[in-house]
Amino acid sequence: MSLQVVSKMAVHGRSYVLTGDVATVVGRVAPYVAGQVVRVRISTPGHRPAVARAKIGVGGTFKTRFRTRRAVTYTVYARHDATPEQAVFAAKTGATAVTPGKRMAVVLLKQGLRALGYPAGNGPALTSKLDRSVLAFRKTNGMARIYAADRGVYEMVFAGRGAFPLRYPKAGKHVEADLSRQVVVLAYNGRPVATYPTSSGKPSTPTVLGHFHFYMKGPGTNAKGMYMSNYFIRGYAVHGYPEVPTYAASHGCLRIPNADAVAIFNQIDIGESIWVYP
């Protein structure tokens, strides 16, 4: 029998889930006899174990669930006692519950965001880089355009959901600018590699729409305050700027935070495609 607590988050082989969530335990038995019963014991330090029973179904699988009420390690032990139809067998696994905002939860939030294509950085510190990735995540998923990683953000990231849905996944290495979401996305091999918050052209000076190719790069800061500029048609560029509101406010360019401008500049190639759509 194999046994696991279903989780998208793992570090050094240890699975993590959020406190307050309902965790799912999945077991697989081979060879199996459908209808046999497995006793599942869920233990935490200092508390009496909870015991559940699950029937082995077609395919040799069984499931049970438990709620993670505390930020502790949950040990799961499953055993099938010998019957005339099948011999005794057992397996053990576990998962650690973490609370949103706490040290290990922040490490895992960053790991999950990176896997979804948001360059959130590493480590347990709450940083401005993480804030910008959370903002890009929230913009992408139609959430309030703030920097807070609330429980809703944690739940989506821990479930492996919330990556930017590319409109042109077969375009190879390219850039997409979604003006409705106000994000710029660097894409490669059919997936979003890095999603950043942007501020496009305000209504009086809108950003040009369409399919273009980057034709010139302007390192440093120019007279207009544009930093590390990537031009895709005439004077329109993806560039860093000191002020990047959460809404469309530029003179037509795609503003990105100065702190992200070097990374974006280094990843965009001359001749690369960009699609700008409403």
mmCIF file of C-alpha atoms in Angstrom, residues 88-249:
data_model
loop_
_atom_site.group_PDB
_atom_site.id
_atom_site.type_symbol
_atom_site.label_atom_id
_atom_site.label_comp_id
_atom_site.label_asym_id
_atom_site.label_seq_id
_atom_site.Cartn_x
_atom_site.Cartn_y
_atom_site.Cartn_z
ATOM 1 C CA VAL A 88 -2.407 -7.604 6.539
ATOM 2 C CA PHE A 89 -0.633 -4.515 5.180
ATOM 3 C CA ALA A 90 0.076 -0.973 6.378
ATOM 4 C CA ALA A 91 1.629 2.342 5.357
ATOM 5 C CA LYS A 92 2.492 5.661 6.938
ATOM 6 C CA THR A 93 2.741 9.239 5.715
ATOM 7 C CA GLY A 94 2.238 12.776 6.995
ATOM 8 C CA ALA A 95 1.882 16.457 6.269
ATOM 9 C CA THR A 96 2.590 19.689 8.123
ATOM 10 C CA ALA A 97 -0.049 22.403 8.388
ATOM 11 C CA VAL A 98 1.130 26.007 8.136
ATOM 12 C CA THR A 99 -0.688 29.263 8.868
ATOM 13 C CA PRO A 100 -0.857 31.955 6.148
ATOM 14 C CA GLY A 101 1.608 34.749 6.797
ATOM 15 C CA LYS A 102 3.887 32.721 9.042
ATOM 16 C CA ARG A 103 7.509 32.010 8.180
ATOM 17 C CA MET A 104 7.196 28.611 6.488
ATOM 18 C CA ALA A 105 3.935 29.584 4.807
ATOM 19 C CA VAL A 106 5.690 32.553 3.169
ATOM 20 C CA VAL A 107 8.462 30.260 1.885
ATOM 21 C CA LEU A 108 5.828 27.992 0.360
ATOM 22 C CA LEU A 109 3.798 30.910 -1.019
ATOM 23 C CA LYS A 110 6.865 32.116 -2.914
ATOM 24 C CA GLN A 111 7.574 28.597 -4.153
ATOM 25 C CA GLY A 112 4.007 28.236 -5.386
ATOM 26 C CA LEU A 113 3.975 31.636 -7.060
ATOM 27 C CA ARG A 114 7.216 30.882 -8.894
ATOM 28 C CA ALA A 115 5.745 27.605 -10.148
ATOM 29 C CA LEU A 116 2.775 29.570 -11.513
ATOM 30 C CA GLY A 117 4.986 32.101 -13.284
ATOM 31 C CA TYR A 118 5.256 34.934 -10.773
ATOM 32 C CA PRO A 119 8.872 35.878 -9.850
ATOM 33 C CA ALA A 120 8.278 36.105 -6.101
ATOM 34 C CA GLY A 121 11.807 35.376 -4.888
ATOM 35 C CA ASN A 122 12.901 32.953 -2.170
ATOM 36 C CA GLY A 123 13.028 32.706 1.588
ATOM 37 C CA PRO A 124 10.737 33.594 4.500
ATOM 38 C CA ALA A 125 10.995 37.403 4.309
ATOM 39 C CA LEU A 126 8.056 39.574 3.292
ATOM 40 C CA THR A 127 9.590 41.640 0.483
ATOM 41 C CA SER A 128 8.512 44.203 -2.093
ATOM 42 C CA LYS A 129 9.281 41.613 -4.780
ATOM 43 C CA LEU A 130 6.745 39.287 -3.211
ATOM 44 C CA ASP A 131 4.267 42.188 -2.979
ATOM 45 C CA ARG A 132 4.564 42.867 -6.709
ATOM 46 C CA SER A 133 4.074 39.202 -7.545
ATOM 47 C CA VAL A 134 1.008 39.048 -5.319
ATOM 48 C CA LEU A 135 -0.364 42.129 -7.082
ATOM 49 C CA ALA A 136 0.246 40.521 -10.493
ATOM 50 C CA PHE A 137 -1.428 37.321 -9.260
ATOM 51 C CA ARG A 138 -4.426 39.256 -7.987
ATOM 52 C CA LYS A 139 -4.720 41.234 -11.219
ATOM 53 C CA THR A 140 -4.530 38.051 -13.278
ATOM 54 C CA ASN A 141 -7.286 36.415 -11.269
ATOM 55 C CA GLY A 142 -9.704 39.334 -11.061
ATOM 56 C CA MET A 143 -9.124 39.988 -7.374
ATOM 57 C CA ALA A 144 -8.821 43.338 -5.631
ATOM 58 C CA ARG A 145 -5.722 45.162 -6.900
ATOM 59 C CA ILE A 146 -3.849 45.306 -3.624
ATOM 60 C CA TYR A 147 -0.579 43.834 -2.403
ATOM 61 C CA ALA A 148 -1.996 41.700 0.415
ATOM 62 C CA ALA A 149 -1.552 37.939 0.323
ATOM 63 C CA ASP A 150 -4.776 37.067 2.133
ATOM 64 C CA ARG A 151 -6.102 33.573 2.719
ATOM 65 C CA GLY A 152 -7.768 33.508 -0.689
ATOM 66 C CA VAL A 153 -4.387 33.996 -2.371
ATOM 67 C CA TYR A 154 -2.780 31.296 -0.232
ATOM 68 C CA GLU A 155 -5.560 28.818 -0.963
ATOM 69 C CA MET A 156 -5.309 29.302 -4.723
ATOM 70 C CA VAL A 157 -1.506 29.107 -4.769
ATOM 71 C CA PHE A 158 -1.417 26.036 -2.491
ATOM 72 C CA ALA A 159 -3.912 24.386 -4.865
ATOM 73 C CA GLY A 160 -1.660 25.185 -7.844
ATOM 74 C CA ARG A 161 -4.195 27.548 -9.441
ATOM 75 C CA GLY A 162 -3.932 31.097 -10.773
ATOM 76 C CA ALA A 163 -1.339 31.079 -13.548
ATOM 77 C CA PHE A 164 -1.886 33.588 -16.352
ATOM 78 C CA PRO A 165 -3.894 31.991 -19.207
ATOM 79 C CA LEU A 166 -1.818 32.672 -22.307
ATOM 80 C CA ARG A 167 -3.776 33.717 -25.378
ATOM 81 C CA TYR A 168 -0.961 32.577 -27.694
ATOM 82 C CA PRO A 169 0.545 29.473 -26.051
ATOM 83 C CA LYS A 170 1.985 28.165 -29.357
ATOM 84 C CA ALA A 171 3.893 31.354 -30.179
ATOM 85 C CA GLY A 172 7.187 30.216 -28.648
ATOM 86 C CA LYS A 173 9.178 32.794 -26.704
ATOM 87 C CA HIS A 174 7.061 35.957 -26.679
ATOM 88 C CA VAL A 175 5.418 38.647 -24.564
ATOM 89 C CA GLU A 176 1.726 39.245 -23.923
ATOM 90 C CA ALA A 177 0.265 42.449 -22.508
ATOM 91 C CA ASP A 178 -3.288 42.024 -21.234
ATOM 92 C CA LEU A 179 -4.670 45.529 -20.754
ATOM 93 C CA SER A 180 -7.860 44.348 -19.074
ATOM 94 C CA ARG A 181 -5.804 42.699 -16.347
ATOM 95 C CA GLN A 182 -2.988 45.292 -16.499
ATOM 96 C CA VAL A 183 -0.196 42.706 -16.586
ATOM 97 C CA VAL A 184 2.785 41.996 -18.840
ATOM 98 C CA VAL A 185 3.665 38.337 -19.293
ATOM 99 C CA LEU A 186 6.898 36.784 -20.535
ATOM 100 C CA ALA A 187 6.091 33.398 -22.075
ATOM 101 C CA TYR A 188 8.133 30.405 -23.204
ATOM 102 C CA ASN A 189 7.280 26.852 -24.251
ATOM 103 C CA GLY A 190 3.568 27.436 -23.875
ATOM 104 C CA ARG A 191 3.596 28.688 -20.311
ATOM 105 C CA PRO A 192 3.937 31.997 -18.488
ATOM 106 C CA VAL A 193 7.501 32.347 -17.234
ATOM 107 C CA ALA A 194 7.139 35.704 -15.483
ATOM 108 C CA THR A 195 4.011 37.806 -14.937
ATOM 109 C CA TYR A 196 4.414 41.421 -13.843
ATOM 110 C CA PRO A 197 2.032 44.261 -12.963
ATOM 111 C CA THR A 198 1.886 47.033 -15.546
ATOM 112 C CA SER A 199 0.210 50.378 -16.137
ATOM 113 C CA SER A 200 -0.778 50.936 -19.759
ATOM 114 C CA GLY A 201 -1.925 54.073 -21.561
ATOM 115 C CA LYS A 202 -4.682 56.140 -19.960
ATOM 116 C CA PRO A 203 -7.860 56.790 -22.032
ATOM 117 C CA SER A 204 -6.505 60.031 -23.510
ATOM 118 C CA THR A 205 -3.226 58.369 -24.572
ATOM 119 C CA PRO A 206 -4.083 54.678 -25.073
ATOM 120 C CA THR A 207 -1.591 51.910 -25.699
ATOM 121 C CA VAL A 208 -1.542 50.691 -29.283
ATOM 122 C CA LEU A 209 -3.134 47.256 -29.772
ATOM 123 C CA GLY A 210 -1.928 44.447 -31.997
ATOM 124 C CA HIS A 211 0.962 42.133 -32.775
ATOM 125 C CA PHE A 212 4.423 43.712 -32.929
ATOM 126 C CA HIS A 213 8.095 42.830 -32.686
ATOM 127 C CA PHE A 214 10.659 44.428 -30.415
ATOM 128 C CA TYR A 215 12.948 46.434 -32.651
ATOM 129 C CA MET A 216 15.146 48.437 -30.268
ATOM 130 C CA LYS A 217 16.359 48.383 -26.677
ATOM 131 C CA GLY A 218 17.303 51.461 -24.689
ATOM 132 C CA PRO A 219 19.428 50.737 -21.613
ATOM 133 C CA GLY A 220 19.577 53.167 -18.709
ATOM 134 C CA THR A 221 17.181 56.068 -18.136
ATOM 135 C CA ASN A 222 16.234 58.475 -20.916
ATOM 136 C CA ALA A 223 15.102 62.105 -20.706
ATOM 137 C CA LYS A 224 11.485 61.036 -20.175
ATOM 138 C CA GLY A 225 12.343 58.912 -17.150
ATOM 139 C CA MET A 226 11.878 55.660 -19.075
ATOM 140 C CA TYR A 227 14.184 53.006 -17.609
ATOM 141 C CA MET A 228 15.524 49.958 -19.499
ATOM 142 C CA SER A 229 13.181 50.417 -22.448
ATOM 143 C CA ASN A 230 12.081 47.707 -24.899
ATOM 144 C CA TYR A 231 10.523 49.378 -27.981
ATOM 145 C CA PHE A 232 7.963 47.449 -30.029
ATOM 146 C CA ILE A 233 6.508 50.121 -32.351
ATOM 147 C CA ARG A 234 7.496 53.792 -32.776
ATOM 148 C CA GLY A 235 7.898 55.250 -29.284
ATOM 149 C CA TYR A 236 5.837 52.583 -27.536
ATOM 150 C CA ALA A 237 7.870 50.470 -25.134
ATOM 151 C CA VAL A 238 7.822 48.167 -22.169
ATOM 152 C CA HIS A 239 9.892 50.138 -19.674
ATOM 153 C CA GLY A 240 10.552 50.750 -16.030
ATOM 154 C CA TYR A 241 9.118 53.808 -14.332
ATOM 155 C CA PRO A 242 9.091 55.143 -10.757
ATOM 156 C CA GLU A 243 5.282 55.285 -10.643
ATOM 157 C CA VAL A 244 3.220 52.283 -11.724
ATOM 158 C CA PRO A 245 -0.398 52.617 -10.566
ATOM 159 C CA THR A 246 -2.683 49.597 -10.509
ATOM 160 C CA TYR A 247 -4.704 51.097 -13.381
ATOM 161 C CA ALA A 248 -4.024 52.507 -16.871
ATOM 162 C CA ALA A 249 -2.178 55.807 -16.347
#
